[in-house]
Each structure stands twice: as C-alpha cells, then as structure tokens.
Amino acid sequence: MMTKARRVYSIPYVLWLLLFVIAPVLLIVYQSFIGMDGSYTLDNYKTYFASSTYLRMTFNSVLYAFLITLIVLVISYPAAYILNKTKHKQLWLMLIILPTWVNLLLKAYAFIGIFSMHGSVNHFLEFIGIGPKQLLFTDFSFIFVAAYIEIPFMIMPIFNALEEMNPSFISASVDLGANAWQTFWQVIFPLSLNGVKSGVQAVFIPSLSLFMLTRLIGGNRVITLGTAIEEHFMVTQNWGMGSTIGVVLIIAMLAIMLVTGEKKKKRRRAN
Amino acid sequence: MAQNIITFHNVRKEYDDQVVLKDVSFEIEQGKFYTLLGPSGCGKTTILRLIAGFIEANQGDIRLEGKKVNDIPANKRKVNTVFQDYALFPHLNVFDNVAFGLRIKKLPKKQIEQKVKDVLRMVQLSGFEEREISEMSGGQRQRVAIARALANEPEVLLLDEPLSALDLKLRKDMQYELRELQQRLGITFIFVTHDQEEALAMSDEIFILNKGEIVQSGTPVDIYDEPINRFVADFIGESNIVKGKMVDDYLVEFVGKKFECVDGGMGKNESVEVVLRPEDIQITSPEKGKMHVTVDTQLFRGVHYEIVCLDEEGNEWVVHSTRKATEGAHVGLFFEPEDIHVMRFGESEEEFDARLESYEEEQEG
C-alpha cells in the first residue's frame, strides 16, 4: 500500500529528473561524439586533448575556480564562526543571504559601475592620492566579483554545521584540558568539515563554468571552459565540440564531488 | 582524616536577574560518593557546572583542595565531567576519545596507550578501541564517557545525570558499577540526578536541592527517616503527610487522636506535620489498630500492593503491603512510635540538626 502511494507521489520527480537532468546529460554525451559533418567520431575528444589552447583553458578554469574557492573559504569560515556567536544570528545570516536574491547579471553590471575608470572605487583612489587605476577587466576584479557572489553559498553550510554542533562537545573538550585553540582545531573544525565540504562543492563547481563574469568583469582576458562552451554553442555553432567540453566539465564536477563527498571512513588509529 | 576537597561558600548564581543558586554553602569530603538530588530547575546542574568551571559564580568562593578556583578556567581544573548526553566526539573512535585529554597533556605515546587500555578495561570495554562511537550502544557510550573522564585521573568526577538515557535494567546495573568503581578508585564522585531511588542506592551523602537552595543534606538513611520538611518527605519516597499538633514532648496529636512518638524539643501545642511512610504501616484488625480506616482502592505494584485507605476525616493513607486487602473493608492501621516522624514548619537545617542532637542526648542520658 505504502509503496504504491510512494510510487505515485514520486512520478513528478522522476519525470523532472528524466526530462531536465538525465536527458540533457545524455544529449550532451551523444552530441560530443558528433563531428561538424554530422557523423559519429572521436575527433572532438582528439581535438580537445591535443590542443594546448583547450588544455590551458581547462587548467585556467580549475586554477581560477580553486582560487575563488580558497578565497571564499578563507573569508567565509571566520564569518560563519563569528556569525554563530552573535546575538541575532538569524538576522545577520539573512543579511548575508539577501544579495543572492539579486540577479547575477544585475550584480555584474553594478560592479562594472563600481570598478570602472569613473567608478566609485577610482574616485576614492583619486581622493586618497593614489590616482585612478585600471580595475575592470583584470584577473583581480574577476576573482573579486566571483568571490563576492559565491560567499553566501559557502557561509550557509558552514554556519549550519557550526550551529548544529552540540555545545557539550566544546564543554567536553575544555573539560579534558584543551584550551580554546586546541578545542577549535581538534573538535570544532573537524566537526564542521561536512559544512566546509558542502560549501566547497557549492562554490567550486559553479566557479568552473562561470562565463558571464569572465566576459563582463574579466573582459574576456580570463577564458574558462564555461566561456568556451558558450562560444561553441552560440558563436561557432560547433555543438559537438561544446558538448565535449561539457562532458569534461561534468567529469571534473563528479571528481570534485567524489573527493569532497561524505565517505564512510574506516580510519586507522592516528598513531 | 577525610579532608574537604570542595568547598562552596555563599555561592550565588544569577542568569538575567533570575537567581538559580541562592548563597549556597557546603563542603565535600575527599573519596565519597555525593549526590545532588532535586527536581529540574533546582540548581543541581548549575552547581556541577560551577565546579567544572563552565560557568562563573556571581558571588561567593569556590575552593578546590583549599585553593580558590573562581578565576581558574575549566581546562586547568583537576575535575572531569561525564555529560548527560556523553558528548563523545563523533569524529574520533573510542581510543581517540579516551586519549583526547592525555594527548592534550602531551604524554608520551606509550603511556597514552597503556593508560587508555587500563581505563577501558576498568569499564569493561577492552578490545573496543577501534570502534567508532556511532557503532556503540547507549550503555557502551556511557562507559566510554566514564573512561574518557577517568583517563585524566581527576580528583573529582562529576556526573551529570549520566544514567537518564539508559533503560531501567541497564540503569540498575550501572548504579552498582558506578558505586563499585568509586569505591575502588577512592576518588570523589559528584552525581547529579532527579531520581531519588538512584540517589538512595548509590550515595554516601545526599544534598537535596529545591529552588536554588540546599534543603537538607545527610546520608540516605538519615534523609529517608528524618525528612526535614514536606518537600523532602514527598520527594524522597512516598509519604503520608497530615497536619498535627505537638501536645507534649513525645506525644503528638493527629486525626483527632494522641499518639506516642519519639520527637521532642518543640513548643507545647505547636502545629506540625506528621509523616508516616507507607511501608511502616501495617494493616490489622480494627481492634488491634491504632487508627481505623476503610480500604478505598488497591493497586498491585509487583513487589507490593499499594493500598489507599480513607480515615473518618477523609485523609488518605497509603499503605504498602505484601498482603492483599479487600476493597471497602474496615481495617485498623498499626505503626510503632518510632515510625511517626514529626516535622516543624519552616525549620532550617541547622535548627533541625541542633534539635535532633539535643533530644537524642536527653534520651541517652
């Protein structure tokens, strides 16, 4: 009885998964084996792995995603930690989440305004006597804006992990003689690692395929796999090649999820 | 000579204007099993947390081994805690949990291994070193928590309702084990509970708390036999409590009759309360009884029948008997003079103790 009802209820979800997740992925995989002339071929993959441009692009994507994730993590962990200790933490968290409600493009255009030659930052630099600098269309501005956009997605899971932590773990650690520093590194941090992993997934994976920002903020100086895919689908119309890069991205994401995912660890004693 | 290992002197604790501990003073001797007993919110856990150092007193002195520790942080105190929810670190296995405190102290590896092995044997968990905490049952976790605390060789072990999450059978077993462990180790245990049976079974000394004050302290037998007031009598075991009048020393009047008793040192015709424990009352024939009642209801409790009787004035008398009674029957209740316990209204513990001493001397002399 129960299972029958459950099966009925699951229909919309299964349909959704089939139509919007499985089918597109299969299409991309299929598409990646189609050459420019419409025949089945491995040429796309050959081109990809033989081309130093594509490989450098892949390397760049991973490097930038890594940098963005690292910066976001370094900012978000302390932020989530402090946030968790404040009195009105739900309110502060709300304020941090609020910018995610604003459309990505709008935020990108806002930053163009802020970073442009006549923007507020350069006004300020001029005021303190440094003089205007080229800020827009640099690696710095790309990473800065990407990090800004991704921070809430890192803070949330870390905040949740910290908030859910049983406070008696901390009491126990102190009771057993640990000082605040030891308690943090031996109890609090390891116990919040799952939040960190979720955060890394939520930031690293989208960062791999950022393409709007590379164009608007990075001024196409930073070309990532996301940019390449967009280019192949929209400009060169080489869907096969675009799909191939897509497959590479999907595999990279799966790898990240495997690395950061929860493992049923069977650890040896640490001695 | 047993020395005082912990002293509280007029310790006061407030949370946002709410006083949870009202100028509490007591001494705890080395090597005994103490129980802080009271209903929830009475301040018993607050005392434990003050000793452990998790919270600070607003006023008063807390001394450990004669040294004032008010400003010494928890990680520098030679006490360890067994938490109510055990607080075992889920990211560490049994060995690493028990070794946590020893590693913080930076003991050599060999010594840590030996020590962990020893304490795990002590709590009968040898061979469980590699287990994850999630793989342990409730009773086993309890033992790991005790082992983790004991590994640090504390002077005082604090136990915060550690048995409350276990089922009845396991709880009884652990009561024996904890008592045995304490006697073997010879260190001071301070045990917090709201379960009076647990307190009576395990303790050398019980502190009964209510509303942030220690109402009465003493050995389990003292407290059971000589409750200071209605609250203690009610909290420790079941009691029949009626209003009475002290006609003279060793003569008390209640339910309209005068009874011989063993209490004295009160004013003539002073209003008092009288306690009779259900197990001290026997049901006999109306002729032999000191009081006449009607059996109202009875319940079979396994070890005994719980028989509720009503006297002519409508007072309820609960009797525990291994023999069955007949509902509706007129019976007599019999009790010895020493079964009657008289309580004065608003008597403090000092006054109570002083009075007991004065007339005990009188009786002996």
mmCIF file of N, CA and C in Angstrom, chain B residues 225-340:
data_model
loop_
_atom_site.group_PDB
_atom_site.id
_atom_site.type_symbol
_atom_site.label_atom_id
_atom_site.label_comp_id
_atom_site.label_asym_id
_atom_site.label_seq_id
_atom_site.Cartn_x
_atom_site.Cartn_y
_atom_site.Cartn_z
ATOM 1 N N ASP B 225 14.675 8.681 56.729
ATOM 2 C CA ASP B 225 13.980 8.514 58.000
ATOM 3 C C ASP B 225 13.603 9.830 58.653
ATOM 4 N N GLU B 226 14.402 10.854 58.433
ATOM 5 C CA GLU B 226 14.156 12.125 59.106
ATOM 6 C C GLU B 226 14.070 13.274 58.105
ATOM 7 N N PRO B 227 13.079 13.253 57.241
ATOM 8 C CA PRO B 227 12.978 14.372 56.297
ATOM 9 C C PRO B 227 12.695 15.660 57.052
ATOM 10 N N ILE B 228 13.320 16.728 56.615
ATOM 11 C CA ILE B 228 13.197 17.983 57.362
ATOM 12 C C ILE B 228 11.847 18.648 57.138
ATOM 13 N N ASN B 229 11.306 18.502 55.947
ATOM 14 C CA ASN B 229 10.013 19.145 55.675
ATOM 15 C C ASN B 229 9.225 18.381 54.626
ATOM 16 N N ARG B 230 8.083 18.935 54.346
ATOM 17 C CA ARG B 230 7.162 18.274 53.432
ATOM 18 C C ARG B 230 7.788 17.992 52.073
ATOM 19 N N PHE B 231 8.580 18.967 51.579
ATOM 20 C CA PHE B 231 9.185 18.811 50.266
ATOM 21 C C PHE B 231 10.089 17.586 50.219
ATOM 22 N N VAL B 232 10.955 17.470 51.214
ATOM 23 C CA VAL B 232 11.895 16.343 51.235
ATOM 24 C C VAL B 232 11.137 15.033 51.417
ATOM 25 N N ALA B 233 10.181 15.022 52.330
ATOM 26 C CA ALA B 233 9.424 13.803 52.585
ATOM 27 C C ALA B 233 8.709 13.342 51.321
ATOM 28 N N ASP B 234 8.189 14.281 50.596
ATOM 29 C CA ASP B 234 7.468 13.984 49.364
ATOM 30 C C ASP B 234 8.405 13.538 48.262
ATOM 31 N N PHE B 235 9.568 14.210 48.201
ATOM 32 C CA PHE B 235 10.494 13.940 47.099
ATOM 33 C C PHE B 235 11.197 12.610 47.274
ATOM 34 N N ILE B 236 11.561 12.312 48.530
ATOM 35 C CA ILE B 236 12.242 11.052 48.803
ATOM 36 C C ILE B 236 11.203 10.028 49.208
ATOM 37 N N GLY B 237 10.825 9.204 48.313
ATOM 38 C CA GLY B 237 9.881 8.138 48.636
ATOM 39 C C GLY B 237 8.470 8.649 48.804
ATOM 40 N N GLU B 238 7.560 7.725 48.952
ATOM 41 C CA GLU B 238 6.171 8.110 49.131
ATOM 42 C C GLU B 238 5.889 8.320 50.611
ATOM 43 N N SER B 239 5.022 9.239 50.892
ATOM 44 C CA SER B 239 4.757 9.564 52.290
ATOM 45 C C SER B 239 3.285 9.864 52.498
ATOM 46 N N ASN B 240 2.827 9.549 53.716
ATOM 47 C CA ASN B 240 1.543 10.060 54.174
ATOM 48 C C ASN B 240 1.849 11.254 55.046
ATOM 49 N N ILE B 241 1.372 12.424 54.644
ATOM 50 C CA ILE B 241 1.653 13.624 55.418
ATOM 51 C C ILE B 241 0.331 14.221 55.890
ATOM 52 N N VAL B 242 0.166 14.379 57.200
ATOM 53 C CA VAL B 242 -1.060 15.005 57.737
ATOM 54 C C VAL B 242 -0.665 16.112 58.704
ATOM 55 N N LYS B 243 -1.613 17.023 58.912
ATOM 56 C CA LYS B 243 -1.393 18.101 59.890
ATOM 57 C C LYS B 243 -1.556 17.531 61.289
ATOM 58 N N GLY B 244 -0.768 18.038 62.218
ATOM 59 C CA GLY B 244 -0.879 17.542 63.587
ATOM 60 C C GLY B 244 -0.529 18.620 64.586
ATOM 61 N N LYS B 245 -0.526 18.216 65.875
ATOM 62 C CA LYS B 245 -0.209 19.174 66.927
ATOM 63 C C LYS B 245 0.657 18.463 67.935
ATOM 64 N N MET B 246 1.735 19.116 68.341
ATOM 65 C CA MET B 246 2.647 18.528 69.314
ATOM 66 C C MET B 246 2.070 18.823 70.702
ATOM 67 N N VAL B 247 1.450 17.843 71.307
ATOM 68 C CA VAL B 247 0.810 18.063 72.605
ATOM 69 C C VAL B 247 1.878 18.259 73.673
ATOM 70 N N ASP B 248 2.879 17.410 73.639
ATOM 71 C CA ASP B 248 3.980 17.471 74.587
ATOM 72 C C ASP B 248 5.154 16.779 73.923
ATOM 73 N N ASP B 249 6.330 16.818 74.576
ATOM 74 C CA ASP B 249 7.428 16.035 74.027
ATOM 75 C C ASP B 249 7.001 14.562 73.960
ATOM 76 N N TYR B 250 7.289 13.968 72.856
ATOM 77 C CA TYR B 250 6.992 12.542 72.619
ATOM 78 C C TYR B 250 5.496 12.238 72.618
ATOM 79 N N LEU B 251 4.686 13.230 72.390
ATOM 80 C CA LEU B 251 3.253 12.969 72.265
ATOM 81 C C LEU B 251 2.685 13.906 71.193
ATOM 82 N N VAL B 252 2.169 13.304 70.152
ATOM 83 C CA VAL B 252 1.676 14.105 69.043
ATOM 84 C C VAL B 252 0.212 13.764 68.788
ATOM 85 N N GLU B 253 -0.544 14.778 68.375
ATOM 86 C CA GLU B 253 -1.955 14.539 68.102
ATOM 87 C C GLU B 253 -2.219 14.744 66.616
ATOM 88 N N PHE B 254 -2.804 13.744 65.983
ATOM 89 C CA PHE B 254 -3.302 13.942 64.613
ATOM 90 C C PHE B 254 -4.513 13.059 64.385
ATOM 91 N N VAL B 255 -5.263 13.361 63.349
ATOM 92 C CA VAL B 255 -6.598 12.785 63.070
ATOM 93 C C VAL B 255 -7.402 12.598 64.354
ATOM 94 N N GLY B 256 -7.300 13.588 65.239
ATOM 95 C CA GLY B 256 -8.139 13.591 66.430
ATOM 96 C C GLY B 256 -7.702 12.633 67.525
ATOM 97 N N LYS B 257 -6.524 12.037 67.384
ATOM 98 C CA LYS B 257 -6.067 11.098 68.420
ATOM 99 C C LYS B 257 -4.658 11.480 68.848
ATOM 100 N N LYS B 258 -4.296 11.042 70.055
ATOM 101 C CA LYS B 258 -2.941 11.283 70.536
ATOM 102 C C LYS B 258 -2.112 10.024 70.345
ATOM 103 N N PHE B 259 -0.882 10.236 69.869
ATOM 104 C CA PHE B 259 -0.006 9.085 69.641
ATOM 105 C C PHE B 259 1.340 9.329 70.313
ATOM 106 N N GLU B 260 1.892 8.253 70.817
ATOM 107 C CA GLU B 260 3.236 8.313 71.368
ATOM 108 C C GLU B 260 4.221 8.382 70.208
ATOM 109 N N CYS B 261 5.264 9.233 70.318
ATOM 110 C CA CYS B 261 6.259 9.314 69.258
ATOM 111 C C CYS B 261 7.631 9.533 69.866
ATOM 112 N N VAL B 262 8.638 9.709 69.059
ATOM 113 C CA VAL B 262 9.999 9.842 69.588
ATOM 114 C C VAL B 262 10.571 11.226 69.333
ATOM 115 N N ASP B 263 9.723 12.159 68.879
ATOM 116 C CA ASP B 263 10.227 13.502 68.593
ATOM 117 C C ASP B 263 9.953 14.425 69.760
ATOM 118 N N GLY B 264 10.837 15.390 69.926
ATOM 119 C CA GLY B 264 10.630 16.350 71.005
ATOM 120 C C GLY B 264 11.349 17.643 70.702
ATOM 121 N N GLY B 265 11.433 18.472 71.739
ATOM 122 C CA GLY B 265 12.154 19.723 71.600
ATOM 123 C C GLY B 265 11.360 20.801 70.899
ATOM 124 N N MET B 266 10.044 20.637 70.857
ATOM 125 C CA MET B 266 9.214 21.671 70.214
ATOM 126 C C MET B 266 8.343 22.330 71.271
ATOM 127 N N GLY B 267 7.717 23.426 70.906
ATOM 128 C CA GLY B 267 6.849 24.113 71.849
ATOM 129 C C GLY B 267 5.587 23.311 72.120
ATOM 130 N N LYS B 268 4.984 23.591 73.257
ATOM 131 C CA LYS B 268 3.717 22.902 73.581
ATOM 132 C C LYS B 268 2.632 23.343 72.619
ATOM 133 N N ASN B 269 1.836 22.377 72.128
ATOM 134 C CA ASN B 269 0.730 22.630 71.216
ATOM 135 C C ASN B 269 1.159 23.307 69.908
ATOM 136 N N GLU B 270 2.410 23.084 69.543
ATOM 137 C CA GLU B 270 2.878 23.645 68.275
ATOM 138 C C GLU B 270 2.267 22.868 67.114
ATOM 139 N N SER B 271 1.847 23.610 66.089
ATOM 140 C CA SER B 271 1.330 22.943 64.884
ATOM 141 C C SER B 271 2.475 22.316 64.109
ATOM 142 N N VAL B 272 2.296 21.098 63.699
ATOM 143 C CA VAL B 272 3.368 20.391 62.982
ATOM 144 C C VAL B 272 2.774 19.600 61.825
ATOM 145 N N GLU B 273 3.654 18.965 61.064
ATOM 146 C CA GLU B 273 3.199 17.994 60.069
ATOM 147 C C GLU B 273 3.761 16.632 60.455
ATOM 148 N N VAL B 274 2.976 15.602 60.196
ATOM 149 C CA VAL B 274 3.361 14.257 60.609
ATOM 150 C C VAL B 274 3.518 13.383 59.368
ATOM 151 N N VAL B 275 4.636 12.669 59.317
ATOM 152 C CA VAL B 275 4.899 11.781 58.186
ATOM 153 C C VAL B 275 4.854 10.337 58.644
ATOM 154 N N LEU B 276 4.157 9.544 57.875
ATOM 155 C CA LEU B 276 4.194 8.090 58.085
ATOM 156 C C LEU B 276 4.492 7.443 56.729
ATOM 157 N N ARG B 277 5.574 6.673 56.661
ATOM 158 C CA ARG B 277 5.923 6.012 55.399
ATOM 159 C C ARG B 277 4.975 4.844 55.133
ATOM 160 N N PRO B 278 4.556 4.663 53.887
ATOM 161 C CA PRO B 278 3.585 3.599 53.572
ATOM 162 C C PRO B 278 4.065 2.208 54.003
ATOM 163 N N GLU B 279 5.394 1.982 53.938
ATOM 164 C CA GLU B 279 5.864 0.636 54.267
ATOM 165 C C GLU B 279 5.969 0.415 55.780
ATOM 166 N N ASP B 280 5.825 1.499 56.571
ATOM 167 C CA ASP B 280 5.883 1.362 58.026
ATOM 168 C C ASP B 280 4.524 1.048 58.641
ATOM 169 N N ILE B 281 3.495 1.163 57.812
ATOM 170 C CA ILE B 281 2.141 0.943 58.331
ATOM 171 C C ILE B 281 1.710 -0.495 58.032
ATOM 172 N N GLN B 282 1.125 -1.125 59.048
ATOM 173 C CA GLN B 282 0.595 -2.476 58.823
ATOM 174 C C GLN B 282 -0.920 -2.444 58.939
ATOM 175 N N ILE B 283 -1.534 -3.298 58.128
ATOM 176 C CA ILE B 283 -2.996 -3.410 58.206
ATOM 177 C C ILE B 283 -3.332 -4.557 59.160
ATOM 178 N N THR B 284 -4.130 -4.265 60.144
ATOM 179 C CA THR B 284 -4.540 -5.327 61.077
ATOM 180 C C THR B 284 -6.049 -5.242 61.275
ATOM 181 N N SER B 285 -6.534 -6.003 62.241
ATOM 182 C CA SER B 285 -7.968 -5.944 62.560
ATOM 183 C C SER B 285 -8.270 -4.602 63.221
ATOM 184 N N PRO B 286 -9.534 -4.135 63.151
ATOM 185 C CA PRO B 286 -9.877 -2.842 63.736
ATOM 186 C C PRO B 286 -9.544 -2.757 65.225
ATOM 187 N N GLU B 287 -9.647 -3.884 65.957
ATOM 188 C CA GLU B 287 -9.388 -3.855 67.396
ATOM 189 C C GLU B 287 -7.918 -3.561 67.675
ATOM 190 N N LYS B 288 -7.019 -4.180 66.899
ATOM 191 C CA LYS B 288 -5.601 -4.037 67.161
ATOM 192 C C LYS B 288 -5.046 -2.737 66.595
ATOM 193 N N GLY B 289 -5.760 -2.101 65.680
ATOM 194 C CA GLY B 289 -5.228 -0.922 65.007
ATOM 195 C C GLY B 289 -5.214 0.317 65.875
ATOM 196 N N LYS B 290 -4.266 1.217 65.593
ATOM 197 C CA LYS B 290 -4.221 2.486 66.307
ATOM 198 C C LYS B 290 -5.155 3.492 65.645
ATOM 199 N N MET B 291 -5.563 3.174 64.459
ATOM 200 C CA MET B 291 -6.380 4.095 63.680
ATOM 201 C C MET B 291 -7.338 3.248 62.850
ATOM 202 N N HIS B 292 -8.521 3.759 62.639
ATOM 203 C CA HIS B 292 -9.488 2.961 61.879
ATOM 204 C C HIS B 292 -9.757 3.600 60.522
ATOM 205 N N VAL B 293 -9.672 2.774 59.489
ATOM 206 C CA VAL B 293 -9.844 3.308 58.139
ATOM 207 C C VAL B 293 -10.658 2.341 57.288
ATOM 208 N N THR B 294 -11.039 2.828 56.121
ATOM 209 C CA THR B 294 -11.729 1.996 55.143
ATOM 210 C C THR B 294 -10.829 1.852 53.919
ATOM 211 N N VAL B 295 -10.695 0.631 53.425
ATOM 212 C CA VAL B 295 -9.867 0.434 52.225
ATOM 213 C C VAL B 295 -10.617 0.999 51.027
ATOM 214 N N ASP B 296 -9.960 1.924 50.335
ATOM 215 C CA ASP B 296 -10.618 2.571 49.199
ATOM 216 C C ASP B 296 -10.261 1.869 47.889
ATOM 217 N N THR B 297 -9.000 1.880 47.554
ATOM 218 C CA THR B 297 -8.566 1.205 46.316
ATOM 219 C C THR B 297 -7.262 0.482 46.590
ATOM 220 N N GLN B 298 -6.931 -0.435 45.725
ATOM 221 C CA GLN B 298 -5.588 -1.003 45.817
ATOM 222 C C GLN B 298 -5.037 -1.317 44.434
ATOM 223 N N LEU B 299 -3.719 -1.199 44.340
ATOM 224 C CA LEU B 299 -3.024 -1.463 43.079
ATOM 225 C C LEU B 299 -1.954 -2.503 43.321
ATOM 226 N N PHE B 300 -1.796 -3.432 42.413
ATOM 227 C CA PHE B 300 -0.715 -4.406 42.536
ATOM 228 C C PHE B 300 0.524 -3.826 41.873
ATOM 229 N N ARG B 301 1.591 -3.648 42.649
ATOM 230 C CA ARG B 301 2.798 -2.996 42.133
ATOM 231 C C ARG B 301 3.925 -3.972 41.850
ATOM 232 N N GLY B 302 3.675 -5.249 41.951
ATOM 233 C CA GLY B 302 4.749 -6.216 41.728
ATOM 234 C C GLY B 302 5.361 -6.645 43.037
ATOM 235 N N VAL B 303 6.205 -5.748 43.628
ATOM 236 C CA VAL B 303 6.812 -6.121 44.912
ATOM 237 C C VAL B 303 5.815 -6.012 46.064
ATOM 238 N N HIS B 304 4.810 -5.157 45.912
ATOM 239 C CA HIS B 304 3.843 -4.999 46.993
ATOM 240 C C HIS B 304 2.511 -4.507 46.441
ATOM 241 N N TYR B 305 1.528 -4.530 47.311
ATOM 242 C CA TYR B 305 0.259 -3.892 46.970
ATOM 243 C C TYR B 305 0.288 -2.464 47.474
ATOM 244 N N GLU B 306 -0.209 -1.558 46.688
ATOM 245 C CA GLU B 306 -0.343 -0.192 47.161
ATOM 246 C C GLU B 306 -1.812 0.006 47.513
ATOM 247 N N ILE B 307 -2.056 0.120 48.803
ATOM 248 C CA ILE B 307 -3.443 0.168 49.270
ATOM 249 C C ILE B 307 -3.748 1.579 49.759
ATOM 250 N N VAL B 308 -4.789 2.169 49.206
ATOM 251 C CA VAL B 308 -5.177 3.509 49.634
ATOM 252 C C VAL B 308 -6.375 3.403 50.559
ATOM 253 N N CYS B 309 -6.204 3.913 51.786
ATOM 254 C CA CYS B 309 -7.299 3.861 52.775
ATOM 255 C C CYS B 309 -7.749 5.273 53.104
ATOM 256 N N LEU B 310 -8.983 5.407 53.581
ATOM 257 C CA LEU B 310 -9.514 6.702 53.998
ATOM 258 C C LEU B 310 -9.924 6.614 55.465
ATOM 259 N N ASP B 311 -9.517 7.614 56.262
ATOM 260 C CA ASP B 311 -9.999 7.623 57.645
ATOM 261 C C ASP B 311 -11.297 8.421 57.723
ATOM 262 N N GLU B 312 -11.831 8.561 58.950
ATOM 263 C CA GLU B 312 -13.143 9.206 59.102
ATOM 264 C C GLU B 312 -13.112 10.665 58.667
ATOM 265 N N GLU B 313 -11.950 11.288 58.804
ATOM 266 C CA GLU B 313 -11.849 12.704 58.420
ATOM 267 C C GLU B 313 -11.606 12.894 56.925
ATOM 268 N N GLY B 314 -11.475 11.773 56.217
ATOM 269 C CA GLY B 314 -11.246 11.856 54.774
ATOM 270 C C GLY B 314 -9.786 11.953 54.380
ATOM 271 N N ASN B 315 -8.849 11.807 55.345
ATOM 272 C CA ASN B 315 -7.427 11.782 54.985
ATOM 273 C C ASN B 315 -7.095 10.485 54.258
ATOM 274 N N GLU B 316 -6.215 10.617 53.283
ATOM 275 C CA GLU B 316 -5.774 9.425 52.555
ATOM 276 C C GLU B 316 -4.588 8.787 53.254
ATOM 277 N N TRP B 317 -4.583 7.496 53.396
ATOM 278 C CA TRP B 317 -3.436 6.780 53.957
ATOM 279 C C TRP B 317 -2.998 5.720 52.968
ATOM 280 N N VAL B 318 -1.778 5.884 52.453
ATOM 281 C CA VAL B 318 -1.247 4.892 51.513
ATOM 282 C C VAL B 318 -0.447 3.869 52.314
ATOM 283 N N VAL B 319 -0.743 2.614 52.068
ATOM 284 C CA VAL B 319 -0.055 1.534 52.784
ATOM 285 C C VAL B 319 0.578 0.606 51.748
ATOM 286 N N HIS B 320 1.830 0.217 51.988
ATOM 287 C CA HIS B 320 2.449 -0.799 51.139
ATOM 288 C C HIS B 320 2.453 -2.107 51.902
ATOM 289 N N SER B 321 1.876 -3.096 51.297
ATOM 290 C CA SER B 321 1.781 -4.380 51.994
ATOM 291 C C SER B 321 1.962 -5.508 50.995
ATOM 292 N N THR B 322 2.565 -6.593 51.456
ATOM 293 C CA THR B 322 2.688 -7.749 50.564
ATOM 294 C C THR B 322 1.401 -8.564 50.588
ATOM 295 N N ARG B 323 0.550 -8.234 51.562
ATOM 296 C CA ARG B 323 -0.720 -8.962 51.631
ATOM 297 C C ARG B 323 -1.860 -8.147 51.049
ATOM 298 N N LYS B 324 -2.728 -8.839 50.370
ATOM 299 C CA LYS B 324 -3.836 -8.184 49.699
ATOM 300 C C LYS B 324 -4.895 -7.726 50.707
ATOM 301 N N ALA B 325 -5.531 -6.624 50.411
ATOM 302 C CA ALA B 325 -6.625 -6.171 51.261
ATOM 303 C C ALA B 325 -7.930 -6.285 50.480
ATOM 304 N N THR B 326 -9.035 -6.128 51.167
ATOM 305 C CA THR B 326 -10.334 -6.185 50.493
ATOM 306 C C THR B 326 -10.872 -4.774 50.374
ATOM 307 N N GLU B 327 -11.210 -4.374 49.187
ATOM 308 C CA GLU B 327 -11.731 -3.027 48.998
ATOM 309 C C GLU B 327 -13.042 -2.864 49.738
ATOM 310 N N GLY B 328 -13.192 -1.761 50.427
ATOM 311 C CA GLY B 328 -14.414 -1.488 51.168
ATOM 312 C C GLY B 328 -14.397 -2.001 52.601
ATOM 313 N N ALA B 329 -13.362 -2.778 52.955
ATOM 314 C CA ALA B 329 -13.320 -3.363 54.301
ATOM 315 C C ALA B 329 -12.902 -2.324 55.332
ATOM 316 N N HIS B 330 -13.415 -2.458 56.565
ATOM 317 C CA HIS B 330 -12.968 -1.621 57.676
ATOM 318 C C HIS B 330 -11.794 -2.317 58.320
ATOM 319 N N VAL B 331 -10.664 -1.629 58.391
ATOM 320 C CA VAL B 331 -9.468 -2.258 58.958
ATOM 321 C C VAL B 331 -8.816 -1.299 59.940
ATOM 322 N N GLY B 332 -7.863 -1.832 60.688
ATOM 323 C CA GLY B 332 -7.084 -0.992 61.589
ATOM 324 C C GLY B 332 -5.696 -0.790 61.009
ATOM 325 N N LEU B 333 -5.094 0.358 61.323
ATOM 326 C CA LEU B 333 -3.718 0.600 60.910
ATOM 327 C C LEU B 333 -2.840 0.600 62.149
ATOM 328 N N PHE B 334 -1.733 -0.125 62.073
ATOM 329 C CA PHE B 334 -0.834 -0.181 63.213
ATOM 330 C C PHE B 334 0.542 0.337 62.807
ATOM 331 N N PHE B 335 1.152 1.102 63.723
ATOM 332 C CA PHE B 335 2.521 1.572 63.487
ATOM 333 C C PHE B 335 3.190 1.803 64.820
ATOM 334 N N GLU B 336 4.502 1.719 64.823
ATOM 335 C CA GLU B 336 5.268 1.898 66.058
ATOM 336 C C GLU B 336 5.500 3.399 66.300
ATOM 337 N N PRO B 337 5.759 3.794 67.571
ATOM 338 C CA PRO B 337 6.040 5.206 67.851
ATOM 339 C C PRO B 337 7.193 5.759 67.008
ATOM 340 N N GLU B 338 8.249 4.927 66.765
ATOM 341 C CA GLU B 338 9.398 5.450 66.000
ATOM 342 C C GLU B 338 9.094 5.594 64.510
ATOM 343 N N ASP B 339 7.949 5.049 64.071
ATOM 344 C CA ASP B 339 7.575 5.227 62.658
ATOM 345 C C ASP B 339 6.976 6.606 62.399
ATOM 346 N N ILE B 340 6.540 7.233 63.476
ATOM 347 C CA ILE B 340 5.966 8.575 63.325
ATOM 348 C C ILE B 340 7.107 9.577 63.246
#
